[in-house]
Amino acid sequence: MSDTSATAYARLKDRFARIATLNEAAAMLGWDASAMMPPGGGAARGEQLAVLAGVSHAMLVAPEVAGDLAAAGAEGAWGEANLALMRRAHRRATALPADLVEATARANSACEKVWREARPRSDFAAVRPWLEEVVALQRETAAALAGATGLSPYDALMDTYQPGILAADVEPVFAAYEAFLAEALPRAEEVQASRPAPVEPQGPFPVEVQRALGRRLSERAGLDYDHARLDESAHPFCGGTPTDVRITTRYTPEAFGQAMLGILHETGHALYERGLPEAYARQPVGEAAGMAAHESQSLIIEMQASRSDAFLSWLGPELHAAFGGDPAAYAGANLGRLWRRVGRGFIRVEADEITYPAHVILRFRLERALIAGDLRVAELPGAWGEGLQGLLGIIPPDDARGCLQDIHWHDGAFGYFPSYTLGAMAAAQLMQAARIAVPGLDEALGRGDFAPLVGWLRVSIHERGSLLGFQELMTSATGRPLDPSAFMEHLRARYLT
Amino acid sequence: MSDTSATAYARLKDRFARIATLNEAAAMLGWDASAMMPPGGGAARGEQLAVLAGVSHAMLVAPEVAGDLAAAGAEGAWGEANLALMRRAHRRATALPADLVEATARANSACEKVWREARPRSDFAAVRPWLEEVVALQRETAAALAGATGLSPYDALMDTYQPGILAADVEPVFAAYEAFLAEALPRAEEVQASRPAPVEPQGPFPVEVQRALGRRLSERAGLDYDHARLDESAHPFCGGTPTDVRITTRYTPEAFGQAMLGILHETGHALYERGLPEAYARQPVGEAAGMAAHESQSLIIEMQASRSDAFLSWLGPELHAAFGGDPAAYAGANLGRLWRRVGRGFIRVEADEITYPAHVILRFRLERALIAGDLRVAELPGAWGEGLQGLLGIIPPDDARGCLQDIHWHDGAFGYFPSYTLGAMAAAQLMQAARIAVPGLDEALGRGDFAPLVGWLRVSIHERGSLLGFQELMTSATGRPLDPSAFMEHLRARYLT
């Protein structure tokens, strides 16, 4: 390693640390906007985030960066991966002209605003022209990124959210799942119908009690509140930074399941952030390995561990102690019947584990066609109904329950949706591997103890940061790249027997 | 106005708006650090604030700014004042070498950390070397600023917090007050002793009830919660931004007075921020007119209005309705005796209206001597005791109740203290003028109605931003520059009769 190349790399590390620190500031302000900010603060907050994004982008594309990247050399696997990720970030940032970035930010923000008002009225016509503009700019962005990366336009967008996964990787996985679904869903419905109906716990369930229990459950899952907060927001999420994660949920005194499982879901995200390698904090290689990887960590906690028979048998008495009422409603088996109910619905975020991928497959196909120019925005409602009918045999009665239900496209996020299902599949595959690697994992969950599972995730996933690509990470953790069979096995065992 | 000069000014306005927007982001993160952040987030937050400060400083001292400032011309009083304030900010920022700024930030932060641990132990010896370093760097800073501004070194520091006020303005005011105090304090103690002892309201005073009442009181004072939040922090403050102000207080179920009056104090600050001229948002001329001006706005609400006989007669029944118990404790006259008690104490923040200026005068003299090099840090405890004895006739039993009690010096804030008393004096002078200008002001306060007072403050102070210097602002609002007579009259009427 020459002196010059080491110096150039050191300068880059310093620059990327400053960029990451500004992005941390933006992440905190984003959390505040959702969890704390009074409504009148919105306009100023938008400006603050825009200026931060502008400064951080300018640091990334500054003239001296290209020279440093050309000259820099880094030692060891971590250093090499870090430098490669710096080059990737620079290549993507310089591929997009500033006026396209600005026009995109403006169009996304305008469309999202119109969408927020139009969705309750199911008014697709109002959204259409704005979404057309968003799609047009996304197509431009995709083309520019494709030119810089050698990927296809849609792949270049997907690459934004989950580097290393192409549509060609997703297609066969989704096709296999579609075939599985056609057989599994009717069978799961039959099995469910043959079982006793679940007993509904009777409320009210005081919000204060839910808040305290939610915090306790996330602590059991491993979240350390010296470095975390739990608050409320309209749309639950995990934000903040690795040493200061902020998770949110939504409470209603009429029910507790969604809030408690939602907290466990966000806790999974939070544990990933908390477990990222400290030695590479604020460096690209120290970040999470993409959105599918992130979703695998929330879903392994929420879906795999927290909805397991073992954990529910521990959780039932805890819930009963907190809320009182009929003990039968809190038996582990009853909770399983309550929280693993299968049904064909219109709304993605309310879907069960079996039908959720159908919602994602639909969106993957439609957004790919939109980006390719094979589908026009005006045709979206029709294509949506047709697609959902093919997958689940139902057609939404209106666009509010159809193509207007998600924020993603209306905010310019194309290529994101596959991450949800890739994450669900990865979670099942990781759980399968963890059960082999960690003896007594389910027995521990039966004592409300997540430590064996989370300890394995920490070493196998969290501490790796972005050292490995997604497929390499899966291979290193489970012995093979992502394949959907573990997920299908999991669903068979949970729903079809 | 030539095209070039208008263009240069437009560029500067844009630059200063971006700087102000980054400062807004920092203000929000500062609020979060005090009101929300888990302890483990501290290290990362420090970095975030440091990088933001660095970026914002770099924007201010960028090479092209000097040329624009030289070329720029602005029209009208607001434009001219804005440009003058830009030149002032640039002159001050470029006067300080970057390594001095960095060394100062590091020394302040290190000293403050040591101080936090040493204060409870009253361990001045532990703090001394760190404070010596802070003072040495402040002396360097003062010299550099003096060179760039033509002010004396201490004046150049004061100018940081309250532009337009010199030590030579403060000296005669403080001397007059010292003379007044020597006669007024014993007299106030006599008057107080001759009156019935106040009846203490009996608790507990549930925090939830205090929170709701505090919010209601601040709303009555004019705070609009579409643009504000009320939270808790160890040290109450007003932070945030003009369209999103964040005030905090501290509750204890044993008492409510401090929390309620504290909320009203911070509300005064918040109303000032909310009332700043929107047309000059994010421009230097759109900012508050300095810390003495700011303190005048909190104290006119807390001390002048909220502790007035008229308001207390309205507040008593409200408090009684909220907390119950003996109605005699909530009679307006009793609240007056409770919340206007006079006494000689060691702690500035616990001091009454009459003795508070003595604490400030002491600090003003000591910090001036430290900056001049006439007093060494090692001599501080002795000089403190001597000074307090001269002013109030008492000597602190230890340094925790002496020179270690305030954060200011230990965090590098020299020249700030006078603002407290200048603000108290300005508040009395403004109240005197408001009573003349607004008929029925006290009758309105007797109905719990702050609108006439706040409406006058809005036009006379808030909406002026930094268009006028402090003395010009006082003259425009009250017909004369700051003079301590209104404050002394106020104290005579409230405490000596």
CSV table of C-alpha atoms in Angstrom, one decimal, chain A residues 17-19 21-22 24-26 28-29 31-32 35-45 47-52 54-55 59 225-229 231 241 243-246 282, chain B residues 17-19 21-22 24-26 28-29 31-32 35-45 47-52 54-55 59 225-229 231 241 243-246 282:
chain,number,residue,atom,x,y,z
A,17,ALA,CA,-18.0,9.8,8.0
A,18,ARG,CA,-19.0,13.4,7.7
A,19,ILE,CA,-21.6,12.5,5.2
A,21,THR,CA,-23.1,12.1,10.3
A,22,LEU,CA,-25.2,14.5,8.4
A,24,GLU,CA,-27.7,10.7,11.1
A,25,ALA,CA,-28.9,14.3,11.7
A,26,ALA,CA,-31.5,13.9,8.9
A,28,MET,CA,-33.2,12.1,13.7
A,29,LEU,CA,-35.2,15.0,12.2
A,31,TRP,CA,-38.1,10.6,13.3
A,32,ASP,CA,-39.0,13.8,15.0
A,35,ALA,CA,-43.2,11.1,16.2
A,36,MET,CA,-43.0,14.5,17.8
A,37,MET,CA,-43.3,17.5,15.5
A,38,PRO,CA,-46.4,19.7,15.7
A,39,PRO,CA,-48.2,20.1,12.4
A,40,GLY,CA,-47.0,23.7,11.9
A,41,GLY,CA,-43.4,22.6,11.8
A,42,GLY,CA,-43.7,20.6,8.6
A,43,ALA,CA,-42.7,23.3,6.1
A,44,ALA,CA,-39.5,24.3,8.0
A,45,ARG,CA,-38.7,20.6,8.5
A,47,GLU,CA,-36.4,22.7,4.1
A,48,GLN,CA,-34.1,21.4,6.8
A,49,LEU,CA,-34.1,18.0,5.3
A,50,ALA,CA,-33.6,19.3,1.8
A,51,VAL,CA,-30.6,21.4,2.8
A,52,LEU,CA,-29.1,18.5,4.6
A,54,GLY,CA,-28.1,18.9,-0.6
A,55,VAL,CA,-25.0,19.4,1.5
A,59,MET,CA,-19.9,16.3,-0.4
A,225,TYR,CA,-33.1,1.5,26.3
A,226,ASP,CA,-29.9,3.4,27.1
A,227,HIS,CA,-29.6,3.5,23.3
A,228,ALA,CA,-33.3,3.5,22.3
A,229,ARG,CA,-36.7,5.0,22.6
A,231,ASP,CA,-42.8,6.3,20.9
A,241,THR,CA,-29.1,5.9,14.4
A,243,THR,CA,-26.4,4.2,19.0
A,244,ASP,CA,-29.8,5.9,19.4
A,245,VAL,CA,-32.5,3.9,17.7
A,246,ARG,CA,-36.1,5.2,17.8
A,282,ARG,CA,-20.3,5.8,9.7
B,17,ALA,CA,-30.9,31.1,4.5
B,18,ARG,CA,-29.1,27.8,4.0
B,19,ILE,CA,-26.9,28.6,7.0
B,21,THR,CA,-31.7,26.2,8.0
B,22,LEU,CA,-28.7,24.1,9.1
B,24,GLU,CA,-32.4,25.1,12.7
B,25,ALA,CA,-31.5,21.5,12.3
B,26,ALA,CA,-28.9,21.9,15.0
B,28,MET,CA,-33.9,20.7,16.9
B,29,LEU,CA,-31.1,18.2,17.7
B,31,TRP,CA,-33.7,20.1,21.9
B,32,ASP,CA,-33.9,16.4,21.4
B,35,ALA,CA,-35.7,16.5,26.2
B,36,MET,CA,-35.8,13.1,24.4
B,37,MET,CA,-32.4,11.5,23.7
B,38,PRO,CA,-31.5,8.3,25.6
B,39,PRO,CA,-28.1,8.6,27.4
B,40,GLY,CA,-26.3,6.3,24.9
B,41,GLY,CA,-27.0,8.8,22.1
B,42,GLY,CA,-24.8,11.5,23.5
B,43,ALA,CA,-21.6,10.7,21.7
B,44,ALA,CA,-23.1,10.5,18.3
B,45,ARG,CA,-25.2,13.6,18.9
B,47,GLU,CA,-20.6,14.6,16.4
B,48,GLN,CA,-23.7,15.5,14.6
B,49,LEU,CA,-23.7,19.0,16.1
B,50,ALA,CA,-20.0,19.4,15.5
B,51,VAL,CA,-20.3,18.5,11.8
B,52,LEU,CA,-23.3,20.8,11.4
B,54,GLY,CA,-18.5,23.0,10.9
B,55,VAL,CA,-20.5,23.0,7.7
B,59,MET,CA,-20.5,28.4,4.4
B,225,TYR,CA,-49.6,24.3,19.9
B,226,ASP,CA,-49.9,23.8,16.1
B,227,HIS,CA,-46.4,25.4,16.2
B,228,ALA,CA,-45.1,24.3,19.6
B,229,ARG,CA,-44.5,21.5,22.1
B,231,ASP,CA,-42.0,18.6,27.3
B,241,THR,CA,-37.4,27.2,15.6
B,243,THR,CA,-42.5,27.8,13.4
B,244,ASP,CA,-41.8,24.9,15.7
B,245,VAL,CA,-40.9,26.1,19.2
B,246,ARG,CA,-40.1,23.6,21.9
B,282,ARG,CA,-33.8,32.7,8.1
